[in-house]
Amino acid sequence: MTKICIGCGSILQSNDKSSKGYIRENKLENSFYCENCFKLIHYGKISNTNREVNYNKIISNINKSNYPVLFVIDILNLNEENLKYLKLIKNKKYILLSKFDILPRGIKEGKIVKYFKDKFMDVDNVYCVSGVNNYNIDKIFSILTEKKYKNIFISGLTNAGKSTLLNAFLRLNDKKELITTSSVPNTTLENINININGINFIDTPGFKYEVSLYNEVDNTKLLKILPKKELKIKTIQVKDGDSIIINDILRIDYKGDNNSLNFYMSNKLQYKKFKTKNKKYLLDFNNKEYELEGKKDIVISGLGFIKLNKKGNLKIYINNLDLISIRDKMI
């Protein structure tokens, strides 16, 4: 009898330890999770299991089904790359801007939803959600119940919070959390079907970012730099000739009138301000200069964003310049 890991969706097997779904043979009969998911849940350990995913097949299966889709977008990584996959899905969509709990308190959902509609896609059914503090979880579930949907896909880019959302639906209905969640990309490897009060939710593997810090650093470092709690905005005042370094990831050289930069990034990051004439930090990285009018966000895919409050010139050093995009300020 074929058994499925309820954490990642892989078929449980005891033949190949390097492949997904592995569990020791003597544990196979009574196990509900593969070894990787078990270690991730109980010990936070990460394996190097092969995580190749056929994204074209995922899109094709969704569109053939005609089932509605909950498309989950990480609110800190709101950029054009999300829209590429969103537009490929032809079914009815509910767009969920996840991790709303990460943003500082006081920011209104209506403002974020309006920003998405104005700057990215003017569509109905856009909501801010958080599976951590259950923000809008009951509202979304009520909508789906009232529509009498029988099958619903949950889709989005990797680490958007799809599995966290599904676990929140389970908690809402007094059921045990089942799906493995982690900041490590592609924790879900195959479709996972979970029936909650008559609705079959199909959790799909996250689409891989073509350009993201997720692809640039190892998993151990990734776990340290991704935000997990409400952001404490880091505000740094800058003058002409000032520079800022963030860990060993990013350097910013500033030119212009007195200004301030607001960093919406993990609270664990470390910042150092120094004079640009100091040539000892990250100069071997690639760099690009931006002349910005102010009230702009500099998005670093996978890390967060920086709000520039007034006109200024920023020279940014980073290993992969494609990680950087500029948008009108969100907050």
PDB file of C-alpha atoms in Angstrom, residues 49-195:
ATOM      1  CA  THR A  49      16.969  15.875  -0.284  1.00  0.00           C
ATOM      2  CA  ASN A  50      16.582  16.341  -4.038  1.00  0.00           C
ATOM      3  CA  ARG A  51      13.844  18.959  -4.384  1.00  0.00           C
ATOM      4  CA  GLU A  52      13.255  19.170  -8.137  1.00  0.00           C
ATOM      5  CA  VAL A  53       9.700  20.269  -8.924  1.00  0.00           C
ATOM      6  CA  ASN A  54       7.887  20.329 -12.295  1.00  0.00           C
ATOM      7  CA  TYR A  55       6.302  23.799 -12.227  1.00  0.00           C
ATOM      8  CA  ASN A  56       4.807  23.588 -15.719  1.00  0.00           C
ATOM      9  CA  LYS A  57       2.957  20.462 -14.654  1.00  0.00           C
ATOM     10  CA  ILE A  58       1.592  22.238 -11.575  1.00  0.00           C
ATOM     11  CA  ILE A  59       0.207  25.104 -13.685  1.00  0.00           C
ATOM     12  CA  SER A  60      -1.230  22.688 -16.245  1.00  0.00           C
ATOM     13  CA  ASN A  61      -2.968  20.587 -13.596  1.00  0.00           C
ATOM     14  CA  ILE A  62      -4.468  23.660 -11.943  1.00  0.00           C
ATOM     15  CA  ASN A  63      -5.841  25.069 -15.201  1.00  0.00           C
ATOM     16  CA  LYS A  64      -7.249  21.720 -16.354  1.00  0.00           C
ATOM     17  CA  SER A  65      -9.112  21.295 -13.082  1.00  0.00           C
ATOM     18  CA  ASN A  66     -11.006  24.597 -13.205  1.00  0.00           C
ATOM     19  CA  TYR A  67     -10.879  24.610  -9.382  1.00  0.00           C
ATOM     20  CA  PRO A  68     -10.563  28.016  -7.666  1.00  0.00           C
ATOM     21  CA  VAL A  69      -7.105  28.993  -6.423  1.00  0.00           C
ATOM     22  CA  LEU A  70      -5.879  30.708  -3.275  1.00  0.00           C
ATOM     23  CA  PHE A  71      -2.743  32.424  -4.587  1.00  0.00           C
ATOM     24  CA  VAL A  72      -0.503  33.384  -1.674  1.00  0.00           C
ATOM     25  CA  ILE A  73       2.034  36.244  -1.996  1.00  0.00           C
ATOM     26  CA  ASP A  74       4.658  37.135   0.617  1.00  0.00           C
ATOM     27  CA  ILE A  75       3.888  40.741   1.514  1.00  0.00           C
ATOM     28  CA  LEU A  76       7.612  41.559   1.884  1.00  0.00           C
ATOM     29  CA  ASN A  77       8.380  40.246  -1.611  1.00  0.00           C
ATOM     30  CA  LEU A  78       5.711  42.059  -3.555  1.00  0.00           C
ATOM     31  CA  ASN A  79       7.163  42.376  -7.051  1.00  0.00           C
ATOM     32  CA  GLU A  80       6.551  41.556 -10.702  1.00  0.00           C
ATOM     33  CA  GLU A  81       7.841  37.978 -10.404  1.00  0.00           C
ATOM     34  CA  ASN A  82       4.739  37.011  -8.414  1.00  0.00           C
ATOM     35  CA  LEU A  83       2.524  38.300 -11.223  1.00  0.00           C
ATOM     36  CA  LYS A  84       4.193  36.058 -13.799  1.00  0.00           C
ATOM     37  CA  TYR A  85       2.839  32.919 -12.141  1.00  0.00           C
ATOM     38  CA  LEU A  86      -0.405  34.590 -11.115  1.00  0.00           C
ATOM     39  CA  LYS A  87      -1.189  35.431 -14.752  1.00  0.00           C
ATOM     40  CA  LEU A  88      -0.484  31.870 -15.903  1.00  0.00           C
ATOM     41  CA  ILE A  89      -3.325  30.578 -13.733  1.00  0.00           C
ATOM     42  CA  LYS A  90      -6.622  30.946 -15.591  1.00  0.00           C
ATOM     43  CA  ASN A  91      -8.979  29.758 -12.846  1.00  0.00           C
ATOM     44  CA  LYS A  92     -10.852  31.988 -10.424  1.00  0.00           C
ATOM     45  CA  LYS A  93      -8.300  33.401  -7.986  1.00  0.00           C
ATOM     46  CA  TYR A  94      -8.315  34.728  -4.458  1.00  0.00           C
ATOM     47  CA  ILE A  95      -5.113  36.714  -3.850  1.00  0.00           C
ATOM     48  CA  LEU A  96      -3.856  36.466  -0.275  1.00  0.00           C
ATOM     49  CA  LEU A  97      -1.078  38.850   0.788  1.00  0.00           C
ATOM     50  CA  SER A  98       0.457  36.764   3.541  1.00  0.00           C
ATOM     51  CA  LYS A  99       2.546  37.472   6.640  1.00  0.00           C
ATOM     52  CA  PHE A 100       0.539  40.605   7.431  1.00  0.00           C
ATOM     53  CA  ASP A 101       1.648  40.074  11.043  1.00  0.00           C
ATOM     54  CA  ILE A 102       5.229  40.852   9.991  1.00  0.00           C
ATOM     55  CA  LEU A 103       4.388  44.461   9.109  1.00  0.00           C
ATOM     56  CA  PRO A 104       4.480  46.973  11.979  1.00  0.00           C
ATOM     57  CA  ARG A 105       1.199  47.367  13.833  1.00  0.00           C
ATOM     58  CA  GLY A 106      -0.984  50.245  12.745  1.00  0.00           C
ATOM     59  CA  ILE A 107      -0.623  49.593   9.020  1.00  0.00           C
ATOM     60  CA  LYS A 108      -4.122  49.175   7.623  1.00  0.00           C
ATOM     61  CA  GLU A 109      -5.114  46.256   5.415  1.00  0.00           C
ATOM     62  CA  GLY A 110      -7.057  48.595   3.125  1.00  0.00           C
ATOM     63  CA  LYS A 111      -3.920  50.572   2.343  1.00  0.00           C
ATOM     64  CA  ILE A 112      -1.953  47.458   1.365  1.00  0.00           C
ATOM     65  CA  VAL A 113      -4.813  46.046  -0.731  1.00  0.00           C
ATOM     66  CA  LYS A 114      -5.257  49.386  -2.533  1.00  0.00           C
ATOM     67  CA  TYR A 115      -1.512  49.520  -3.192  1.00  0.00           C
ATOM     68  CA  PHE A 116      -1.602  46.051  -4.770  1.00  0.00           C
ATOM     69  CA  LYS A 117      -4.545  46.976  -6.975  1.00  0.00           C
ATOM     70  CA  ASP A 118      -3.078  50.339  -8.009  1.00  0.00           C
ATOM     71  CA  LYS A 119       0.484  49.170  -8.689  1.00  0.00           C
ATOM     72  CA  PHE A 120       0.195  45.496  -9.662  1.00  0.00           C
ATOM     73  CA  MET A 121      -3.239  44.126 -10.576  1.00  0.00           C
ATOM     74  CA  ASP A 122      -6.667  45.733 -10.225  1.00  0.00           C
ATOM     75  CA  VAL A 123      -8.763  42.669  -9.383  1.00  0.00           C
ATOM     76  CA  ASP A 124     -11.365  41.618  -6.845  1.00  0.00           C
ATOM     77  CA  ASN A 125     -10.752  39.177  -4.007  1.00  0.00           C
ATOM     78  CA  VAL A 126      -7.501  40.610  -2.591  1.00  0.00           C
ATOM     79  CA  TYR A 127      -6.967  40.141   1.153  1.00  0.00           C
ATOM     80  CA  CYS A 128      -4.199  40.483   3.713  1.00  0.00           C
ATOM     81  CA  VAL A 129      -3.799  37.360   5.849  1.00  0.00           C
ATOM     82  CA  SER A 130      -1.632  35.860   8.549  1.00  0.00           C
ATOM     83  CA  GLY A 131      -1.616  32.184   9.434  1.00  0.00           C
ATOM     84  CA  VAL A 132       0.461  32.979  12.521  1.00  0.00           C
ATOM     85  CA  ASN A 133      -2.005  35.281  14.300  1.00  0.00           C
ATOM     86  CA  ASN A 134      -5.055  34.083  12.305  1.00  0.00           C
ATOM     87  CA  TYR A 135      -5.716  37.456  10.696  1.00  0.00           C
ATOM     88  CA  ASN A 136      -8.632  37.077   8.225  1.00  0.00           C
ATOM     89  CA  ILE A 137      -8.402  33.261   8.415  1.00  0.00           C
ATOM     90  CA  ASP A 138     -12.030  32.879   9.529  1.00  0.00           C
ATOM     91  CA  LYS A 139     -13.165  35.425   6.919  1.00  0.00           C
ATOM     92  CA  ILE A 140     -11.477  33.585   4.041  1.00  0.00           C
ATOM     93  CA  PHE A 141     -12.747  30.194   5.206  1.00  0.00           C
ATOM     94  CA  SER A 142     -16.298  31.552   5.504  1.00  0.00           C
ATOM     95  CA  ILE A 143     -16.142  32.898   1.946  1.00  0.00           C
ATOM     96  CA  LEU A 144     -14.994  29.533   0.612  1.00  0.00           C
ATOM     97  CA  THR A 145     -17.691  27.706   2.589  1.00  0.00           C
ATOM     98  CA  GLU A 146     -20.443  30.031   1.373  1.00  0.00           C
ATOM     99  CA  LYS A 147     -19.329  29.452  -2.227  1.00  0.00           C
ATOM    100  CA  LYS A 148     -19.733  25.701  -1.587  1.00  0.00           C
ATOM    101  CA  TYR A 149     -16.406  24.866  -3.166  1.00  0.00           C
ATOM    102  CA  LYS A 150     -15.473  21.173  -3.032  1.00  0.00           C
ATOM    103  CA  ASN A 151     -11.850  21.477  -4.239  1.00  0.00           C
ATOM    104  CA  ILE A 152      -9.467  24.432  -3.904  1.00  0.00           C
ATOM    105  CA  PHE A 153      -5.810  24.770  -4.880  1.00  0.00           C
ATOM    106  CA  ILE A 154      -3.370  26.684  -2.676  1.00  0.00           C
ATOM    107  CA  SER A 155      -0.573  28.092  -4.812  1.00  0.00           C
ATOM    108  CA  GLY A 156       2.158  30.742  -4.811  1.00  0.00           C
ATOM    109  CA  LEU A 157       5.909  31.228  -4.789  1.00  0.00           C
ATOM    110  CA  THR A 158       8.171  29.366  -2.407  1.00  0.00           C
ATOM    111  CA  ASN A 159       8.094  30.451   1.237  1.00  0.00           C
ATOM    112  CA  ALA A 160       4.969  32.560   0.667  1.00  0.00           C
ATOM    113  CA  GLY A 161       3.169  30.918   3.599  1.00  0.00           C
ATOM    114  CA  LYS A 162       0.877  28.429   1.839  1.00  0.00           C
ATOM    115  CA  SER A 163       1.355  25.589   4.311  1.00  0.00           C
ATOM    116  CA  THR A 164       1.063  27.988   7.246  1.00  0.00           C
ATOM    117  CA  LEU A 165      -2.274  29.141   5.818  1.00  0.00           C
ATOM    118  CA  LEU A 166      -3.526  25.565   5.506  1.00  0.00           C
ATOM    119  CA  ASN A 167      -2.499  24.768   9.065  1.00  0.00           C
ATOM    120  CA  ALA A 168      -4.401  27.879  10.191  1.00  0.00           C
ATOM    121  CA  PHE A 169      -7.532  26.541   8.451  1.00  0.00           C
ATOM    122  CA  LEU A 170      -7.035  23.267  10.330  1.00  0.00           C
ATOM    123  CA  ARG A 171      -6.704  25.070  13.683  1.00  0.00           C
ATOM    124  CA  LEU A 172      -9.791  27.155  12.918  1.00  0.00           C
ATOM    125  CA  ASN A 173     -11.771  23.958  12.588  1.00  0.00           C
ATOM    126  CA  ASP A 174     -10.289  22.369  15.731  1.00  0.00           C
ATOM    127  CA  LYS A 175      -8.124  19.967  13.774  1.00  0.00           C
ATOM    128  CA  LYS A 176      -4.458  19.094  14.313  1.00  0.00           C
ATOM    129  CA  GLU A 177      -1.857  20.908  12.215  1.00  0.00           C
ATOM    130  CA  LEU A 178      -0.430  18.478   9.653  1.00  0.00           C
ATOM    131  CA  ILE A 179       1.623  20.317   7.033  1.00  0.00           C
ATOM    132  CA  THR A 180       5.358  20.860   7.490  1.00  0.00           C
ATOM    133  CA  THR A 181       6.249  24.557   7.523  1.00  0.00           C
ATOM    134  CA  SER A 182       9.709  26.047   7.284  1.00  0.00           C
ATOM    135  CA  SER A 183      11.606  29.060   5.987  1.00  0.00           C
ATOM    136  CA  VAL A 184      13.534  26.626   3.781  1.00  0.00           C
ATOM    137  CA  PRO A 185      12.266  26.814   0.185  1.00  0.00           C
ATOM    138  CA  ASN A 186      10.221  23.900  -1.209  1.00  0.00           C
ATOM    139  CA  THR A 187       9.265  22.172   2.028  1.00  0.00           C
ATOM    140  CA  THR A 188       6.180  20.935   0.142  1.00  0.00           C
ATOM    141  CA  LEU A 189       7.444  18.654  -2.649  1.00  0.00           C
ATOM    142  CA  GLU A 190       4.211  17.170  -4.030  1.00  0.00           C
ATOM    143  CA  ASN A 191       0.531  18.089  -3.915  1.00  0.00           C
ATOM    144  CA  ILE A 192      -0.982  17.492  -0.473  1.00  0.00           C
ATOM    145  CA  ASN A 193      -4.746  16.926  -0.186  1.00  0.00           C
ATOM    146  CA  ILE A 194      -6.334  17.899   3.117  1.00  0.00           C
ATOM    147  CA  ASN A 195     -10.096  17.741   3.643  1.00  0.00           C
TER     148      ASN A 195
END
